[in-house]
Tab-separated table of C-alpha atoms in Angstrom:
chain	number	residue	atom	x	y	z
U	1	MET	CA	5.079	-44.151	-66.220
U	2	PRO	CA	5.972	-42.257	-62.898
U	3	ASN	CA	8.395	-44.263	-60.970
U	4	LEU	CA	8.283	-44.881	-57.321
U	5	ILE	CA	11.157	-42.473	-56.343
U	6	ASP	CA	8.838	-39.574	-57.797
U	7	PHE	CA	5.995	-40.704	-55.773
U	8	ARG	CA	7.943	-40.876	-52.700
U	9	ARG	CA	9.451	-37.450	-53.116
U	10	ARG	CA	6.033	-35.872	-53.411
U	11	ILE	CA	4.610	-37.671	-50.588
U	12	ARG	CA	7.464	-36.332	-48.393
U	13	SER	CA	6.950	-32.799	-49.559
U	14	VAL	CA	3.133	-32.968	-49.110
U	15	LYS	CA	4.002	-34.269	-45.472
U	16	ASN	CA	6.220	-31.304	-44.771
U	17	THR	CA	3.430	-28.782	-45.911
U	18	GLN	CA	1.096	-30.584	-43.790
U	19	GLN	CA	3.292	-30.309	-40.676
U	20	ILE	CA	3.559	-26.551	-41.113
U	21	THR	CA	-0.195	-26.125	-41.708
U	22	ARG	CA	-1.015	-28.252	-38.670
U	23	ALA	CA	1.485	-26.114	-36.458
U	24	MET	CA	-0.228	-22.998	-37.993
U	25	LYS	CA	-3.416	-24.477	-36.984
U	26	PHE	CA	-2.335	-24.807	-33.214
U	27	VAL	CA	-0.794	-21.497	-33.129
U	28	ALA	CA	-3.937	-19.948	-34.475
U	29	ALA	CA	-6.163	-21.925	-32.078
U	30	ALA	CA	-3.974	-20.618	-29.007
U	31	ARG	CA	-4.055	-16.940	-30.304
U	32	LEU	CA	-7.925	-17.479	-30.747
U	33	ARG	CA	-8.356	-18.413	-27.309
U	34	ARG	CA	-6.272	-15.482	-25.979
U	35	ALA	CA	-8.255	-13.027	-28.654
U	36	GLN	CA	-11.437	-14.477	-27.179
U	37	GLU	CA	-10.402	-13.849	-23.487
U	38	ARG	CA	-9.759	-10.216	-24.487
U	39	VAL	CA	-13.008	-9.704	-26.224
U	40	LEU	CA	-14.309	-10.848	-22.824
U	41	ALA	CA	-12.114	-8.664	-20.791
U	42	ALA	CA	-13.023	-5.683	-22.598
U	43	ARG	CA	-16.975	-6.212	-21.904
U	44	PRO	CA	-17.102	-4.952	-18.301
U	45	PHE	CA	-15.455	-1.601	-19.384
U	46	ALA	CA	-17.737	-1.252	-22.416
U	47	ARG	CA	-20.751	-1.970	-20.470
U	48	GLN	CA	-20.243	0.469	-17.599
U	49	ILE	CA	-19.043	3.466	-19.717
U	50	LEU	CA	-22.304	2.810	-21.448
U	51	ARG	CA	-24.347	2.812	-18.233
U	52	VAL	CA	-22.504	5.967	-16.783
U	53	LEU	CA	-23.030	7.802	-20.258
U	54	GLN	CA	-26.568	7.186	-20.206
U	55	SER	CA	-27.115	8.023	-16.611
U	56	ALA	CA	-25.210	11.404	-17.162
U	57	GLU	CA	-27.241	11.964	-20.322
U	58	SER	CA	-30.391	11.673	-18.258
U	59	ARG	CA	-29.518	14.573	-16.234
U	60	LEU	CA	-28.993	16.741	-19.047
U	61	GLU	CA	-31.761	18.853	-20.774
U	62	GLU	CA	-30.581	18.402	-23.881
U	63	ALA	CA	-27.868	16.126	-24.805
U	64	VAL	CA	-25.924	17.915	-27.400
U	65	HIS	CA	-22.282	16.928	-28.329
U	66	PRO	CA	-20.409	17.528	-31.363
U	67	LEU	CA	-20.011	13.975	-32.069
U	68	LEU	CA	-23.817	13.507	-31.889
U	69	VAL	CA	-24.699	15.949	-34.557
U	70	VAL	CA	-25.614	14.440	-37.939
U	71	ARG	CA	-24.319	16.156	-41.183
U	72	PRO	CA	-25.091	15.374	-44.627
U	73	GLU	CA	-22.706	13.031	-45.686
U	74	GLU	CA	-20.433	14.415	-48.347
U	75	LYS	CA	-17.102	13.586	-47.132
U	76	LEU	CA	-16.394	10.126	-45.653
U	77	LEU	CA	-13.636	8.634	-43.527
U	78	VAL	CA	-13.489	4.902	-43.967
U	79	ILE	CA	-11.364	2.779	-41.682
U	80	VAL	CA	-10.850	-0.767	-42.971
U	81	ILE	CA	-9.392	-3.298	-40.821
U	82	SER	CA	-7.829	-6.472	-42.210
U	83	ALA	CA	-4.999	-8.753	-41.085
U	84	ASP	CA	-1.295	-8.280	-41.523
U	85	ARG	CA	-0.816	-11.591	-43.107
U	86	GLY	CA	-2.422	-14.016	-45.422
U	87	LEU	CA	-3.168	-17.808	-45.091
U	88	CYS	CA	-6.482	-17.284	-43.351
U	89	GLY	CA	-8.927	-18.112	-46.074
U	90	ALA	CA	-11.185	-15.578	-47.393
U	91	PHE	CA	-10.678	-13.308	-44.453
U	92	ASN	CA	-8.862	-10.585	-46.019
U	93	THR	CA	-10.708	-10.952	-49.513
U	94	ASN	CA	-14.328	-10.660	-47.707
U	95	VAL	CA	-13.375	-7.526	-45.998
U	96	LEU	CA	-11.748	-5.887	-48.861
U	97	ARG	CA	-14.687	-6.760	-51.082
U	98	LYS	CA	-17.038	-5.422	-48.921
U	99	THR	CA	-15.079	-2.137	-48.706
U	100	MET	CA	-14.837	-1.867	-52.532
U	101	GLU	CA	-18.533	-2.398	-52.565
U	102	PHE	CA	-19.084	0.478	-49.933
U	103	LEU	CA	-16.712	2.654	-51.923
U	104	ARG	CA	-18.582	1.869	-55.305
U	105	GLU	CA	-22.009	2.845	-53.395
U	106	ASN	CA	-20.321	5.904	-52.183
U	107	LYS	CA	-18.502	7.004	-55.571
U	108	SER	CA	-20.069	10.351	-55.508
U	109	LYS	CA	-18.626	11.236	-52.041
U	110	GLN	CA	-15.386	12.343	-51.076
U	111	ILE	CA	-13.558	9.570	-49.525
U	112	GLU	CA	-10.457	9.209	-47.445
U	113	LEU	CA	-9.208	5.914	-46.163
U	114	VAL	CA	-7.598	4.573	-42.772
U	115	ALA	CA	-5.972	1.182	-43.427
U	116	VAL	CA	-5.422	-1.141	-40.410
U	117	GLY	CA	-3.373	-4.195	-41.478
U	118	LYS	CA	-0.940	-4.835	-44.403
U	119	ARG	CA	-3.364	-6.594	-46.601
U	120	ALA	CA	-5.788	-3.431	-46.428
U	121	ARG	CA	-2.993	-0.822	-46.837
U	122	ASP	CA	-2.069	-2.773	-50.116
U	123	ALA	CA	-5.501	-3.114	-51.469
U	124	MET	CA	-6.601	0.521	-50.457
U	125	ARG	CA	-3.191	2.017	-52.231
U	126	ARG	CA	-4.579	0.501	-55.401
U	127	THR	CA	-7.766	2.265	-55.237
U	128	ARG	CA	-5.828	5.704	-55.701
U	129	LEU	CA	-8.027	7.249	-53.067
U	130	PRO	CA	-6.262	9.234	-50.297
U	131	LEU	CA	-4.764	7.253	-47.601
U	132	LYS	CA	-5.011	9.170	-44.471
U	133	ALA	CA	-3.284	6.865	-42.081
U	134	GLU	CA	-2.093	3.454	-41.773
U	135	LEU	CA	-1.754	1.083	-38.885
U	136	ILE	CA	0.484	-2.065	-39.268
U	137	GLY	CA	1.214	-4.820	-36.704
U	138	ALA	CA	-1.547	-3.811	-34.638
U	139	THR	CA	-4.193	-6.725	-35.431
U	140	MET	CA	-2.160	-9.582	-34.000
U	141	ASN	CA	-1.823	-8.260	-30.564
U	142	VAL	CA	-4.390	-5.492	-29.957
U	143	LYS	CA	-3.499	-2.733	-27.810
U	144	PHE	CA	-6.032	-0.461	-26.501
U	145	SER	CA	-3.309	2.647	-27.099
U	146	ASP	CA	-3.779	1.852	-30.919
U	147	ALA	CA	-7.370	1.670	-30.687
U	148	LYS	CA	-7.309	5.401	-28.934
U	149	GLU	CA	-5.144	6.690	-31.596
U	150	LEU	CA	-7.201	5.658	-34.146
U	151	ALA	CA	-10.511	7.026	-32.308
U	152	GLU	CA	-8.637	10.431	-31.639
U	153	MET	CA	-7.967	10.644	-35.518
U	154	ALA	CA	-11.564	9.707	-36.215
U	155	VAL	CA	-12.711	12.533	-33.854
U	156	ALA	CA	-10.304	15.064	-35.127
U	157	ALA	CA	-11.534	14.559	-38.724
U	158	TYR	CA	-14.939	14.707	-37.567
U	159	THR	CA	-14.967	17.859	-35.632
U	160	SER	CA	-12.718	19.566	-37.766
U	161	GLY	CA	-15.092	19.033	-40.724
U	162	GLU	CA	-12.771	17.076	-42.680
U	163	ALA	CA	-15.169	14.268	-42.709
U	164	ASP	CA	-18.896	14.206	-42.234
U	165	ALA	CA	-19.103	10.437	-41.061
U	166	VAL	CA	-16.757	7.900	-40.015
U	167	TYR	CA	-17.358	4.280	-41.084
U	168	LEU	CA	-15.705	1.162	-39.911
U	169	VAL	CA	-15.350	-1.867	-41.924
U	170	PHE	CA	-14.402	-5.170	-40.182
U	171	ASN	CA	-14.799	-8.829	-39.632
U	172	GLU	CA	-16.890	-9.529	-36.603
U	173	PHE	CA	-16.211	-12.791	-34.814
U	174	LYS	CA	-19.509	-14.915	-34.567
U	175	ASN	CA	-18.095	-18.158	-33.940
U	176	VAL	CA	-15.207	-20.188	-34.977
U	177	ILE	CA	-16.287	-20.954	-38.359
U	178	MET	CA	-18.229	-17.890	-39.016
U	179	GLN	CA	-17.408	-14.392	-39.528
U	180	ARG	CA	-19.583	-11.582	-39.865
U	181	LEU	CA	-18.826	-8.469	-42.146
U	182	VAL	CA	-19.831	-5.231	-40.548
U	183	VAL	CA	-19.865	-1.748	-41.841
U	184	ASP	CA	-20.563	0.410	-38.721
U	185	ARG	CA	-21.097	4.029	-38.561
U	186	LEU	CA	-18.597	5.224	-35.716
U	187	LEU	CA	-19.422	8.923	-36.094
U	188	PRO	CA	-21.437	10.616	-35.688
U	189	LEU	CA	-22.766	8.369	-32.733
U	190	ARG	CA	-26.144	6.848	-33.269
U	191	PRO	CA	-28.544	8.873	-30.797
U	192	GLU	CA	-29.831	5.654	-29.374
U	193	VAL	CA	-26.306	5.008	-27.881
U	194	VAL	CA	-26.916	7.780	-25.350
U	195	THR	CA	-30.464	7.661	-24.899
U	196	PRO	CA	-31.192	4.499	-22.990
U	197	GLU	CA	-34.900	4.080	-23.981
U	198	HIS	CA	-33.587	2.108	-26.827
U	199	ALA	CA	-31.570	-0.297	-24.772
U	200	GLU	CA	-30.454	-2.040	-27.878
U	201	THR	CA	-27.422	-0.007	-29.100
U	202	GLY	CA	-26.769	-1.840	-32.422
U	203	GLY	CA	-23.249	-2.877	-30.894
U	204	GLY	CA	-24.987	-6.083	-29.611
U	205	HIS	CA	-22.244	-6.514	-26.974
U	206	THR	CA	-24.026	-3.820	-24.669
U	207	THR	CA	-26.788	-5.802	-23.260
U	208	ALA	CA	-26.529	-3.762	-20.227
U	209	GLY	CA	-30.164	-2.713	-20.673
U	210	ALA	CA	-29.502	-0.126	-18.094
U	211	PRO	CA	-32.691	1.284	-16.597
U	212	ARG	CA	-33.303	4.952	-17.004
U	213	ARG	CA	-32.223	6.035	-13.564
U	214	ALA	CA	-33.001	9.904	-13.669
U	215	GLU	CA	-34.472	9.277	-10.072
U	216	VAL	CA	-31.470	8.766	-8.591
U	217	ASP	CA	-29.953	12.047	-7.174
U	218	TYR	CA	-26.275	11.965	-7.821
U	219	ILE	CA	-23.802	14.327	-6.576
U	220	TYR	CA	-21.889	15.457	-9.516
U	221	GLU	CA	-18.405	16.399	-8.581
U	222	GLN	CA	-17.942	18.024	-12.111
U	223	PRO	CA	-21.018	19.605	-14.013
U	224	PRO	CA	-23.005	16.706	-15.592
U	225	LYS	CA	-22.220	18.299	-19.096
U	226	GLN	CA	-18.582	18.333	-18.616
U	227	ILE	CA	-18.846	14.474	-17.541
U	228	PHE	CA	-21.015	13.875	-20.477
U	229	ASP	CA	-18.800	15.794	-22.989
U	230	ARG	CA	-15.644	13.871	-21.622
U	231	LEU	CA	-17.326	10.540	-21.733
U	232	ILE	CA	-18.368	10.547	-25.227
U	233	PRO	CA	-14.935	10.486	-26.710
U	234	ARG	CA	-13.925	7.603	-24.352
U	235	TYR	CA	-16.927	5.781	-25.760
U	236	VAL	CA	-15.909	6.238	-29.287
U	237	GLU	CA	-12.455	4.611	-28.073
U	238	THR	CA	-14.139	1.502	-26.656
U	239	GLU	CA	-16.080	1.114	-29.724
U	240	VAL	CA	-12.983	1.122	-32.103
U	241	TYR	CA	-11.207	-1.104	-29.461
U	242	ARG	CA	-14.213	-3.435	-29.837
U	243	ALA	CA	-13.664	-3.607	-33.591
U	244	LEU	CA	-10.123	-4.305	-33.412
U	245	LEU	CA	-10.668	-7.169	-30.937
U	246	GLU	CA	-13.494	-8.558	-32.973
U	247	SER	CA	-11.226	-8.612	-36.145
U	248	SER	CA	-8.425	-10.019	-34.221
U	249	ALA	CA	-10.399	-12.830	-32.823
U	250	ALA	CA	-12.030	-13.374	-36.308
U	251	GLU	CA	-8.827	-13.538	-38.048
U	252	HIS	CA	-7.450	-16.057	-35.836
U	253	ALA	CA	-10.587	-18.093	-36.139
U	254	ALA	CA	-10.488	-17.915	-39.835
U	255	ARG	CA	-6.786	-18.773	-39.904
U	256	MET	CA	-7.461	-21.842	-37.872
U	257	THR	CA	-10.170	-23.235	-39.981
U	258	ALA	CA	-8.150	-22.635	-43.048
U	259	MET	CA	-5.268	-24.493	-41.707
U	260	ASP	CA	-7.469	-27.260	-40.481
U	261	ALA	CA	-8.916	-27.546	-44.025
U	262	ALA	CA	-5.374	-27.382	-45.333
U	263	THR	CA	-4.087	-30.198	-43.151
U	264	ARG	CA	-7.117	-32.258	-43.961
U	265	ASN	CA	-6.505	-31.814	-47.719
U	266	ALA	CA	-2.920	-32.588	-47.266
U	267	SER	CA	-3.844	-36.014	-45.698
U	268	ASP	CA	-6.212	-36.747	-48.657
U	269	LEU	CA	-3.622	-35.998	-50.904
U	270	ILE	CA	-1.067	-38.380	-49.244
U	271	ASP	CA	-3.638	-41.075	-48.994
U	272	SER	CA	-4.183	-41.066	-52.683
U	273	LEU	CA	-0.395	-40.662	-53.446
U	274	THR	CA	0.256	-43.632	-51.262
U	275	LEU	CA	-2.351	-45.538	-53.026
U	276	HIS	CA	-0.966	-44.745	-56.551
U	277	MET	CA	2.345	-45.494	-55.354
U	278	ASN	CA	1.349	-48.958	-54.247
U	279	LYS	CA	-0.365	-49.576	-57.448
U	280	VAL	CA	2.823	-48.738	-59.543
U	281	ARG	CA	5.036	-50.956	-57.252
U	282	GLN	CA	2.668	-53.782	-57.534
U	283	ALA	CA	2.652	-53.446	-61.499
U	284	ALA	CA	6.174	-53.361	-61.538
U	285	ILE	CA	6.721	-56.314	-59.257
U	286	THR	CA	3.915	-58.311	-61.233
U	287	LYS	CA	5.875	-57.335	-64.422
U	288	GLU	CA	9.234	-58.728	-63.173
U	289	ILE	CA	7.381	-62.140	-62.040
U	290	ILE	CA	6.052	-62.456	-65.573
U	291	GLU	CA	9.320	-61.921	-67.009
U	292	VAL	CA	11.130	-64.367	-64.693
U	293	VAL	CA	8.293	-67.175	-65.256
U	294	SER	CA	8.157	-66.526	-69.095
U	295	GLY	CA	11.915	-66.692	-69.210
U	296	ALA	CA	11.956	-70.009	-67.277
U	297	ALA	CA	9.241	-71.467	-69.353
U	298	SER	CA	11.091	-70.658	-72.719
U	299	ALA	CA	14.609	-71.940	-71.154
U	300	GLY	CA	12.705	-75.091	-70.044
O	1	MET	CA	-24.314	1.197	13.014
O	2	ASP	CA	-22.947	-1.270	10.470
O	3	LEU	CA	-23.499	0.056	7.000
O	4	GLY	CA	-22.108	-2.963	5.507
O	5	LYS	CA	-19.529	-3.268	2.494
O	6	LEU	CA	-18.482	-1.359	-0.618
O	7	SER	CA	-18.360	-3.462	-3.695
O	8	LEU	CA	-15.433	-2.128	-5.441
O	9	GLU	CA	-14.957	-2.622	-9.185
O	10	VAL	CA	-12.030	-1.317	-11.203
O	11	VAL	CA	-12.124	-1.771	-14.792
O	12	THR	CA	-9.975	-0.509	-17.506
O	13	PRO	CA	-10.513	-0.843	-21.253
O	14	GLU	CA	-8.455	-3.868	-21.354
O	15	ARG	CA	-9.532	-5.816	-18.372
O	16	GLN	CA	-11.067	-5.926	-15.107
O	17	VAL	CA	-8.535	-4.938	-12.568
O	18	LEU	CA	-10.406	-5.518	-9.335
O	19	HIS	CA	-13.610	-6.810	-7.930
O	20	GLU	CA	-13.846	-6.872	-4.279
O	21	ASP	CA	-15.767	-5.992	-1.165
O	22	VAL	CA	-14.094	-3.365	1.071
O	23	ASN	CA	-14.829	-0.989	4.064
O	24	PHE	CA	-13.202	2.189	2.733
O	25	ILE	CA	-11.960	3.774	-0.292
O	26	GLN	CA	-10.159	6.690	-1.188
O	27	LEU	CA	-9.938	7.862	-4.719
O	28	PRO	CA	-8.320	10.518	-6.815
O	29	GLY	CA	-11.174	12.762	-8.059
O	30	LEU	CA	-10.061	15.518	-10.510
O	31	ASP	CA	-10.332	18.008	-7.814
O	32	GLY	CA	-8.840	16.485	-5.057
O	33	TYR	CA	-9.186	12.913	-3.196
O	34	LEU	CA	-12.269	11.753	-2.132
O	35	GLY	CA	-13.005	9.100	0.742
O	36	ILE	CA	-15.959	6.906	0.195
O	37	LEU	CA	-17.593	4.975	3.196
O	38	PRO	CA	-20.444	2.544	3.001
O	39	GLY	CA	-23.680	4.408	2.595
O	40	HIS	CA	-22.183	7.118	0.605
O	41	ALA	CA	-24.599	9.114	-1.446
O	42	PRO	CA	-24.696	8.470	-5.202
O	43	LEU	CA	-21.909	10.151	-6.753
O	44	LEU	CA	-20.466	10.813	-10.151
O	45	THR	CA	-16.889	12.166	-10.873
O	46	GLU	CA	-13.966	12.449	-13.081
O	47	LEU	CA	-10.928	11.019	-12.300
O	48	GLY	CA	-7.311	12.641	-12.049
O	49	ALA	CA	-4.006	10.689	-12.035
O	50	GLY	CA	-3.297	9.227	-8.680
O	51	VAL	CA	-3.500	6.673	-5.907
O	52	LEU	CA	-6.407	4.543	-5.141
O	53	SER	CA	-6.480	3.082	-1.860
O	54	PHE	CA	-9.005	0.771	-0.201
O	55	GLN	CA	-9.384	-1.064	3.267
O	56	LYS	CA	-10.357	-4.378	3.912
O	57	GLY	CA	-10.446	-5.984	7.437
O	58	GLY	CA	-7.449	-3.546	8.581
O	59	GLU	CA	-5.405	-4.347	5.538
O	60	THR	CA	-4.831	-1.276	3.123
O	61	ARG	CA	-3.956	-1.809	-0.365
O	62	TYR	CA	-3.266	0.410	-3.152
O	63	ALA	CA	-3.459	0.816	-7.165
O	64	THR	CA	-2.744	3.463	-9.629
O	65	VAL	CA	-5.379	5.241	-11.468
O	66	LEU	CA	-4.858	7.456	-14.263
O	67	GLY	CA	-7.897	9.268	-15.645
O	68	GLY	CA	-11.350	8.148	-15.813
O	69	PHE	CA	-14.462	8.070	-14.107
O	70	ALA	CA	-15.976	6.847	-10.820
O	71	GLU	CA	-19.447	6.231	-9.790
O	72	VAL	CA	-20.912	5.438	-6.540
O	73	LEU	CA	-24.419	4.113	-6.258
O	74	ALA	CA	-26.061	2.133	-3.653
O	75	ASN	CA	-22.660	0.800	-2.033
O	76	ARG	CA	-21.142	-0.111	-5.503
O	77	VAL	CA	-18.201	1.762	-6.510
O	78	ILE	CA	-17.532	1.593	-10.100
O	79	ILE	CA	-14.182	2.954	-11.345
O	80	LEU	CA	-13.481	3.346	-15.017
O	81	ALA	CA	-10.080	4.117	-15.337
O	82	GLU	CA	-8.020	4.582	-18.470
O	83	ARG	CA	-5.494	2.753	-16.839
O	84	SER	CA	-4.888	1.059	-13.412
O	85	GLU	CA	-2.755	-1.362	-11.720
O	86	LEU	CA	-2.618	-2.809	-8.395
O	87	ALA	CA	0.650	-1.935	-6.195
O	88	GLU	CA	1.770	-5.603	-6.600
O	89	GLU	CA	1.482	-5.490	-10.366
O	90	ILE	CA	4.099	-2.686	-10.813
O	91	ASP	CA	7.523	-3.248	-11.855
O	92	LEU	CA	9.375	-0.551	-10.122
O	93	GLY	CA	12.416	-0.888	-12.020
O	94	ARG	CA	10.897	-0.124	-15.213
O	95	ALA	CA	8.837	2.567	-13.719
O	96	GLU	CA	11.873	4.367	-12.711
O	97	ALA	CA	13.330	3.730	-16.017
O	98	ALA	CA	10.454	5.202	-17.607
O	99	ARG	CA	10.569	8.298	-15.310
O	100	GLU	CA	14.110	8.976	-16.274
O	101	ARG	CA	13.375	8.688	-20.015
O	102	ALA	CA	10.155	11.112	-19.490
O	103	LEU	CA	12.121	13.579	-17.435
O	104	LYS	CA	14.791	13.888	-20.235
O	105	ARG	CA	12.107	14.570	-22.761
O	106	VAL	CA	10.081	17.085	-20.557
O	107	GLN	CA	13.491	18.983	-20.036
O	108	ASP	CA	14.208	18.884	-23.780
O	109	LYS	CA	13.576	22.349	-24.820
O	110	ALA	CA	14.467	21.817	-28.576
O	111	ASN	CA	11.724	19.069	-29.016
O	112	GLN	CA	8.405	20.729	-27.620
O	113	VAL	CA	6.077	18.689	-29.791
O	114	ASP	CA	5.823	15.860	-27.487
O	115	PHE	CA	5.934	17.766	-24.470
O	116	GLU	CA	2.464	16.945	-23.412
O	117	ARG	CA	2.966	13.166	-23.891
O	118	ALA	CA	6.150	13.387	-21.972
O	119	GLN	CA	4.476	15.200	-19.119
O	120	LEU	CA	1.807	12.531	-19.043
O	121	ALA	CA	4.199	9.689	-19.298
O	122	LEU	CA	6.282	11.353	-16.327
O	123	GLN	CA	3.046	11.715	-14.323
O	124	ARG	CA	2.229	7.930	-15.005
O	125	SER	CA	5.602	6.755	-13.874
O	126	LEU	CA	5.589	9.025	-10.847
O	127	THR	CA	2.136	7.706	-9.565
O	128	ARG	CA	3.634	4.182	-10.094
O	129	ILE	CA	6.845	4.818	-8.254
O	130	GLN	CA	4.486	6.288	-5.384
O	131	VAL	CA	2.421	3.231	-5.309
O	132	ALA	CA	4.732	0.223	-5.968
O	133	PRO	CA	6.451	0.232	-2.658
O	134	ARG	CA	3.142	-0.046	-0.913
O	135	VAL	CA	2.408	-3.736	-1.427
O	136	SER	CA	0.697	-5.034	1.361
O	137	LYS	CA	2.553	-7.228	3.724
O	138	ARG	CA	0.189	-9.907	3.969
O	139	ARG	CA	0.326	-10.577	0.235
O	140	SER	CA	-3.338	-11.254	-0.891
O	141	SER	CA	-4.497	-14.337	-2.669
O	142	THR	CA	-5.004	-12.484	-5.845
O	143	ALA	CA	-1.850	-13.092	-8.232
O	144	PRO	CA	-0.438	-10.168	-9.849
O	145	GLU	CA	-1.879	-10.432	-13.285
O	146	ARG	CA	-0.409	-9.182	-16.408
O	147	ASP	CA	-2.503	-6.886	-18.575
O	148	GLY	CA	-3.962	-7.724	-21.769
O	149	ASN	CA	-0.942	-7.652	-24.008
O	150	GLY	CA	1.201	-9.800	-21.957
O	151	LYS	CA	3.497	-6.936	-20.981
O	152	PRO	CA	4.169	-6.132	-17.418
O	153	PRO	CA	1.842	-3.176	-16.335
O	154	GLY	CA	4.986	-1.105	-15.320
O	155	ALA	CA	5.921	-0.785	-18.963
O	156	SER	CA	5.462	2.697	-20.333
O	157	GLU	CA	4.313	3.641	-23.787
């Protein structure tokens, strides 16, 4: 029979764990709030750049840009965005599983990988596919410069012909308890991005719905073509930045949910342990009383 | 004739720097500075690195702009800057330290790989140093904000 000391010890240890999970939950909640603010803060720029891009495009006879040219996909560059740390539920597992699925579907193609986050890096190493680059420590505190670097690498790989298409695999923040897995083609850009007739740009965040304003007679300080050509890479950067921000918000949300569940489980465990402990204690007391009573009876 | 005001919006990928009604804007175009008054014709330009200034009720305020684009349309000016800080947000000490670092790297003949980056960093810090002392005396109500990653904007990469 387990004794009281054992129970007390276990309860104490579970309580300690609970304290940690509760603290982690609050930290994740605070980080989530900040991450969400940054997703919002990044929106005006994304919206405006798209609008300017479309307005420049509407002035061109033909919008041709190397990043818009679709080639048969034989060589792929896949950018996987995960977290650096665990303890966030199925967050990492999900994105990695999705990636593996994607890799299996495209087995026949030549694939290169870019890993963002430690978890992605570790998993991608195991695939034995070439790992072009890794970015660690970027998901906790997303910086635009990181996104820019990634975007530049993607653009370079695409324009040099090293890759025929660049894909992003990441968790999109849907709400606190839900993440949506996204496999997004970053390059070549979807043509509807620059042609505003299709106001829906697939990104979901660009609800600008800018009316086609070819009628506006702009003064172009530089030729429209040049502005257009320079805007496109900027746009790719904002897309990567958005993916990083989304993934970061989703990570914090996932961690918060996971830690909340863990805290609740610890509570349940403490309750049931306390109940058992009391039963054992009661049994011990009862046994002692019986011993005393029967001892007195036999003596009398 | 009163042509009204200009609505000035400065956004960077990380945040909205400014959204205000102003009377006059001077912005650093790629091919030179441009002055924008209310009623300006629609305009689209690429921006270089330099000082953005805007007047509002006799008070002039300054901000840095480092690359990007500007659109003028119907008394609305949108500045899509790659980086931008208001004068009051700049940490002069940090900017000066960054200039020293960048200068050293630019002059470092042995290491030409990072030359371009160092040159850009130098340009960044110089623009900041140029703008930082021009904080308007009448401190505006908009408190200096930190940029998205909590780092003071004067920090260099």
